[in-house]
mmCIF file of C-alpha atoms in Angstrom:
data_model
loop_
_atom_site.group_PDB
_atom_site.id
_atom_site.type_symbol
_atom_site.label_atom_id
_atom_site.label_comp_id
_atom_site.label_asym_id
_atom_site.label_seq_id
_atom_site.Cartn_x
_atom_site.Cartn_y
_atom_site.Cartn_z
ATOM 1 C CA ILE A 16 17.979 9.713 -5.026
ATOM 2 C CA ALA A 17 15.010 10.009 -6.072
ATOM 3 C CA GLY A 18 11.898 8.278 -5.014
ATOM 4 C CA ILE A 19 12.419 6.409 -1.226
ATOM 5 C CA THR A 20 14.668 4.603 -0.224
ATOM 6 C CA GLN A 21 14.617 2.000 2.798
ATOM 7 C CA ALA A 22 17.971 0.111 4.838
ATOM 8 C CA PRO A 23 18.958 -2.740 5.365
ATOM 9 C CA THR A 24 16.701 -4.493 2.097
ATOM 10 C CA SER A 25 16.681 -7.594 4.496
ATOM 11 C CA GLN A 26 17.652 -7.975 7.658
ATOM 12 C CA ILE A 27 18.012 -11.259 9.933
ATOM 13 C CA LEU A 28 17.767 -11.568 13.154
ATOM 14 C CA ALA A 29 17.683 -12.481 16.888
ATOM 15 C CA ALA A 30 14.535 -12.652 18.882
ATOM 16 C CA GLY A 31 14.169 -9.636 21.265
ATOM 17 C CA ARG A 32 17.552 -7.734 19.576
ATOM 18 C CA ARG A 33 16.780 -4.609 19.223
ATOM 19 C CA MET A 34 16.335 -3.403 15.804
ATOM 20 C CA THR A 35 16.083 0.373 13.419
ATOM 21 C CA LEU A 36 14.234 0.641 9.695
ATOM 22 C CA ARG A 37 16.236 3.210 8.539
ATOM 23 C CA CYS A 38 13.844 4.997 5.086
ATOM 24 C CA THR A 39 14.661 8.776 3.342
ATOM 25 C CA GLN A 40 12.491 10.392 0.726
ATOM 26 C CA ASP A 41 14.176 13.415 -1.326
ATOM 27 C CA MET A 42 10.535 14.118 -1.983
ATOM 28 C CA ARG A 43 9.848 16.593 0.591
ATOM 29 C CA HIS A 44 6.513 15.021 1.330
ATOM 30 C CA ASN A 45 5.280 15.784 4.330
ATOM 31 C CA ALA A 46 3.149 12.851 5.504
ATOM 32 C CA MET A 47 5.350 9.584 6.070
ATOM 33 C CA TYR A 48 4.102 5.784 6.553
ATOM 34 C CA TRP A 49 4.736 2.249 8.750
ATOM 35 C CA TYR A 50 3.089 -0.518 6.559
ATOM 36 C CA ARG A 51 3.613 -4.419 7.029
ATOM 37 C CA GLN A 52 2.543 -6.698 4.492
ATOM 38 C CA ASP A 53 2.126 -10.295 5.470
ATOM 39 C CA LEU A 54 0.998 -13.266 3.066
ATOM 40 C CA GLY A 55 -3.219 -12.889 3.173
ATOM 41 C CA LEU A 56 -3.433 -9.648 4.524
ATOM 42 C CA GLY A 57 -3.467 -6.591 2.850
ATOM 43 C CA LEU A 58 -0.956 -2.903 3.948
ATOM 44 C CA ARG A 59 -1.365 -2.848 7.680
ATOM 45 C CA LEU A 60 -0.199 0.868 8.919
ATOM 46 C CA ILE A 61 1.937 0.410 11.875
ATOM 47 C CA HIS A 62 2.691 4.278 12.302
ATOM 48 C CA TYR A 63 2.253 7.693 10.404
ATOM 49 C CA SER A 64 3.692 11.006 10.379
ATOM 50 C CA ASN A 65 1.926 13.864 8.816
ATOM 51 C CA THR A 66 5.223 16.876 9.124
ATOM 52 C CA ALA A 67 7.768 16.877 11.495
ATOM 53 C CA GLY A 68 7.826 16.516 14.435
ATOM 54 C CA THR A 69 4.751 14.633 15.048
ATOM 55 C CA THR A 70 3.932 11.691 15.131
ATOM 56 C CA GLY A 71 0.933 8.767 15.353
ATOM 57 C CA LYS A 72 -0.458 5.295 15.492
ATOM 58 C CA GLY A 73 -1.562 3.120 12.997
ATOM 59 C CA GLU A 74 -3.362 0.177 13.247
ATOM 60 C CA VAL A 75 -0.778 -2.461 14.581
ATOM 61 C CA PRO A 76 1.756 0.070 16.682
ATOM 62 C CA ASP A 77 2.517 -2.063 20.135
ATOM 63 C CA GLY A 78 6.385 -2.911 19.498
ATOM 64 C CA TYR A 79 7.555 -0.624 17.026
ATOM 65 C CA SER A 80 8.669 3.572 17.997
ATOM 66 C CA VAL A 81 8.709 6.282 15.596
ATOM 67 C CA SER A 82 10.726 8.790 15.323
ATOM 68 C CA ARG A 83 10.360 12.289 12.407
ATOM 69 C CA ALA A 84 12.784 14.615 13.519
ATOM 70 C CA ASN A 85 13.271 16.333 9.312
ATOM 71 C CA THR A 86 11.652 15.735 7.021
ATOM 72 C CA ASP A 87 13.176 13.179 4.980
ATOM 73 C CA ASP A 88 13.997 11.087 7.609
ATOM 74 C CA PHE A 89 11.208 8.465 9.391
ATOM 75 C CA PRO A 90 13.011 5.213 11.196
ATOM 76 C CA LEU A 91 11.404 2.276 12.605
ATOM 77 C CA THR A 92 12.627 0.906 15.382
ATOM 78 C CA LEU A 93 11.898 -2.308 17.062
ATOM 79 C CA ALA A 94 13.062 -2.649 20.800
ATOM 80 C CA SER A 95 12.765 -5.940 21.450
ATOM 81 C CA ALA A 96 12.124 -7.988 18.135
ATOM 82 C CA VAL A 97 9.704 -11.001 18.438
ATOM 83 C CA PRO A 98 9.131 -13.645 15.733
ATOM 84 C CA SER A 99 5.862 -12.576 14.659
ATOM 85 C CA GLN A 100 7.465 -9.470 13.541
ATOM 86 C CA THR A 101 8.458 -11.595 11.152
ATOM 87 C CA SER A 102 7.381 -9.989 7.523
ATOM 88 C CA VAL A 103 8.202 -7.104 5.265
ATOM 89 C CA TYR A 104 7.686 -4.053 5.842
ATOM 90 C CA PHE A 105 7.560 -0.933 3.116
ATOM 91 C CA CYS A 106 7.575 3.091 4.273
ATOM 92 C CA ALA A 107 5.591 5.311 2.074
ATOM 93 C CA SER A 108 5.325 9.273 1.601
ATOM 94 C CA GLY A 109 2.135 11.766 0.837
ATOM 95 C CA GLY A 110 -0.909 10.707 0.171
ATOM 96 C CA THR A 111 -2.371 14.349 2.128
ATOM 97 C CA ASP A 112 -5.513 15.015 1.392
ATOM 98 C CA THR A 113 -5.445 13.950 -1.788
ATOM 99 C CA ASP A 114 -1.569 12.983 -2.656
ATOM 100 C CA THR A 115 -1.112 9.332 -3.778
ATOM 101 C CA GLN A 116 1.710 7.250 -1.682
ATOM 102 C CA TYR A 117 4.682 6.449 -3.122
ATOM 103 C CA PHE A 118 6.491 3.476 -0.957
ATOM 104 C CA GLY A 119 9.743 2.712 -0.584
ATOM 105 C CA PRO A 120 11.722 -0.770 -2.163
ATOM 106 C CA GLY A 121 10.386 -2.965 0.974
ATOM 107 C CA THR A 122 12.272 -4.740 3.828
ATOM 108 C CA ARG A 123 12.450 -8.299 4.997
ATOM 109 C CA LEU A 124 13.697 -9.133 8.389
ATOM 110 C CA THR A 125 13.058 -12.437 9.284
ATOM 111 C CA VAL A 126 12.978 -12.753 13.732
ATOM 112 C CA LEU A 127 14.205 -16.272 14.551
ATOM 113 C CA GLY B 27 -15.173 -3.008 11.236
ATOM 114 C CA GLN B 28 -13.431 -1.172 7.984
ATOM 115 C CA ASN B 29 -13.065 -3.914 5.995
ATOM 116 C CA ILE B 30 -12.063 -4.275 2.398
ATOM 117 C CA ASP B 31 -12.837 -7.516 -0.123
ATOM 118 C CA GLN B 32 -11.371 -8.766 -3.121
ATOM 119 C CA PRO B 33 -11.371 -11.967 -5.217
ATOM 120 C CA THR B 34 -7.820 -13.539 -3.583
ATOM 121 C CA GLU B 35 -6.644 -14.747 -7.263
ATOM 122 C CA MET B 36 -8.184 -14.110 -10.660
ATOM 123 C CA THR B 37 -6.721 -16.222 -14.073
ATOM 124 C CA ALA B 38 -6.546 -13.967 -17.425
ATOM 125 C CA THR B 39 -6.379 -14.586 -21.087
ATOM 126 C CA GLU B 40 -3.156 -13.225 -23.013
ATOM 127 C CA GLY B 41 -4.617 -9.924 -24.665
ATOM 128 C CA ALA B 42 -7.765 -10.879 -23.295
ATOM 129 C CA ILE B 43 -9.598 -8.064 -20.720
ATOM 130 C CA VAL B 44 -10.181 -7.982 -16.184
ATOM 131 C CA GLN B 45 -12.144 -6.546 -14.195
ATOM 132 C CA ILE B 46 -10.931 -7.238 -10.683
ATOM 133 C CA ASN B 47 -13.336 -6.321 -8.147
ATOM 134 C CA CYS B 48 -13.995 -4.060 -4.872
ATOM 135 C CA THR B 49 -16.173 -3.888 -2.368
ATOM 136 C CA TYR B 50 -15.191 -1.544 0.788
ATOM 137 C CA GLN B 51 -17.229 -0.190 3.515
ATOM 138 C CA THR B 52 -15.437 2.042 5.736
ATOM 139 C CA SER B 53 -16.146 5.082 8.278
ATOM 140 C CA GLY B 54 -16.348 7.439 5.467
ATOM 141 C CA PHE B 55 -14.525 7.896 2.230
ATOM 142 C CA ASN B 56 -11.822 9.991 0.610
ATOM 143 C CA GLY B 57 -11.029 8.559 -2.023
ATOM 144 C CA LEU B 58 -10.116 4.498 -3.806
ATOM 145 C CA PHE B 59 -7.555 3.963 -5.441
ATOM 146 C CA TRP B 60 -5.628 0.970 -7.201
ATOM 147 C CA TYR B 61 -2.120 -0.340 -7.189
ATOM 148 C CA GLN B 62 -0.289 -2.957 -9.186
ATOM 149 C CA GLN B 63 2.138 -4.842 -6.775
ATOM 150 C CA HIS B 64 5.083 -6.923 -8.681
ATOM 151 C CA ALA B 65 6.207 -9.975 -6.485
ATOM 152 C CA GLY B 66 8.902 -9.174 -4.204
ATOM 153 C CA GLU B 67 8.747 -5.270 -5.378
ATOM 154 C CA ALA B 68 7.388 -1.963 -4.145
ATOM 155 C CA PRO B 69 3.490 -1.335 -5.313
ATOM 156 C CA THR B 70 2.915 1.296 -7.466
ATOM 157 C CA PHE B 71 0.053 4.013 -7.759
ATOM 158 C CA LEU B 72 -2.365 3.222 -11.111
ATOM 159 C CA SER B 73 -5.613 4.696 -10.430
ATOM 160 C CA TYR B 74 -7.209 7.415 -8.057
ATOM 161 C CA ASN B 75 -11.489 7.737 -7.603
ATOM 162 C CA VAL B 76 -13.256 9.938 -5.680
ATOM 163 C CA LEU B 77 -16.183 10.524 -7.302
ATOM 164 C CA ASP B 78 -18.356 8.406 -9.357
ATOM 165 C CA GLY B 79 -17.883 7.215 -12.530
ATOM 166 C CA LEU B 80 -15.350 5.506 -14.733
ATOM 167 C CA GLU B 81 -11.647 6.571 -15.077
ATOM 168 C CA GLU B 82 -9.719 5.955 -18.410
ATOM 169 C CA LYS B 83 -5.799 5.860 -17.870
ATOM 170 C CA GLY B 84 -4.299 4.249 -21.117
ATOM 171 C CA ARG B 85 -5.546 0.072 -20.761
ATOM 172 C CA PHE B 86 -6.387 0.854 -17.086
ATOM 173 C CA SER B 87 -9.770 1.583 -16.119
ATOM 174 C CA SER B 88 -10.943 2.270 -12.377
ATOM 175 C CA PHE B 89 -14.887 2.720 -11.967
ATOM 176 C CA LEU B 90 -16.502 3.612 -8.533
ATOM 177 C CA SER B 91 -19.850 3.959 -7.265
ATOM 178 C CA ARG B 92 -19.973 4.705 -4.055
ATOM 179 C CA SER B 93 -23.770 4.437 -3.256
ATOM 180 C CA LYS B 94 -22.571 0.537 -3.776
ATOM 181 C CA GLY B 95 -19.652 0.757 -1.948
ATOM 182 C CA TYR B 96 -18.242 -0.409 -5.198
ATOM 183 C CA SER B 97 -14.854 -0.078 -7.506
ATOM 184 C CA TYR B 98 -13.768 -1.897 -10.010
ATOM 185 C CA LEU B 99 -10.114 -1.910 -11.848
ATOM 186 C CA LEU B 100 -10.664 -2.951 -16.089
ATOM 187 C CA LEU B 101 -7.979 -3.731 -17.095
ATOM 188 C CA LYS B 102 -7.588 -4.133 -21.059
ATOM 189 C CA GLU B 103 -5.454 -5.657 -23.587
ATOM 190 C CA LEU B 104 -3.953 -7.866 -21.502
ATOM 191 C CA GLN B 105 -0.502 -8.536 -21.321
ATOM 192 C CA MET B 106 2.164 -10.762 -20.059
ATOM 193 C CA LYS B 107 4.003 -7.959 -16.860
ATOM 194 C CA ASP B 108 0.390 -7.607 -15.921
ATOM 195 C CA SER B 109 1.148 -10.037 -13.689
ATOM 196 C CA ALA B 110 1.158 -8.698 -10.780
ATOM 197 C CA SER B 111 -0.962 -8.404 -7.942
ATOM 198 C CA TYR B 112 -4.153 -5.385 -7.604
ATOM 199 C CA LEU B 113 -4.152 -4.480 -4.181
ATOM 200 C CA CYS B 114 -7.717 -1.543 -3.548
ATOM 201 C CA ALA B 115 -7.429 0.974 -0.326
ATOM 202 C CA VAL B 116 -10.014 3.104 0.483
ATOM 203 C CA ARG B 117 -9.029 6.371 2.546
ATOM 204 C CA ASP B 118 -11.131 7.093 5.286
ATOM 205 C CA SER B 119 -12.417 9.762 8.328
ATOM 206 C CA ASN B 120 -9.122 10.078 9.021
ATOM 207 C CA TYR B 121 -7.299 10.407 6.036
ATOM 208 C CA GLN B 122 -5.451 6.805 7.600
ATOM 209 C CA LEU B 123 -6.008 4.412 3.593
ATOM 210 C CA ILE B 124 -7.190 1.025 4.427
ATOM 211 C CA TRP B 125 -6.342 -1.752 2.186
ATOM 212 C CA GLY B 126 -7.265 -4.773 0.326
ATOM 213 C CA ALA B 127 -5.643 -8.327 0.625
ATOM 214 C CA GLY B 128 -4.763 -7.688 -3.145
ATOM 215 C CA THR B 129 -5.690 -9.665 -5.620
ATOM 216 C CA LYS B 130 -3.523 -11.789 -7.521
ATOM 217 C CA LEU B 131 -4.383 -11.799 -11.083
ATOM 218 C CA ILE B 132 -1.970 -14.397 -13.506
ATOM 219 C CA ILE B 133 -1.714 -14.006 -17.377
ATOM 220 C CA LYS B 134 -1.436 -16.901 -19.031
ATOM 221 C CA PRO B 135 -0.292 -17.931 -22.639
#
């Protein structure tokens, strides 16, 4: 693979269920990010990781958790999904110092 | 608070020129990015400005004035494939990107 992959592409989830969105990059970028994108709003940062083993909270972290066990993978977990978490989720990598952020194809999540 | 403002929607004609403006108020400034996002797809990088002035890249140019908190993206010789949303983002003092809501550009024949 080249770049960033995300899985699943889309998912419909019942409220209260646990869900993990997967993200893998093969560009050896130290930094990785999770954003959500909602109609009429800009991309909002959920969590980030500047390097393997470290994570930080973004603008909208509540209800989400992340881990960064290695350089390539950065999963996002919704412990107990709620309808307000219906959104398109983008994973990105790169972006430290002057580096550009590169985005995965996104996961469209619907919570009913 | 931090704020990025850009027009919600613009319409232009194929072959013409369009300028998309972005104004920002952020805690610190470490560069400004423009991304293109086609409907249903991921954002893709277009340009990066950190110093005042114009950066040209083919049909696309981006301008920055740090003293005015202002940038624009200039698209020349518009093509139908340029129909997309254009996202302005500023890297703040924490090196995090603050994103505008995007400008939807509609190209008419």
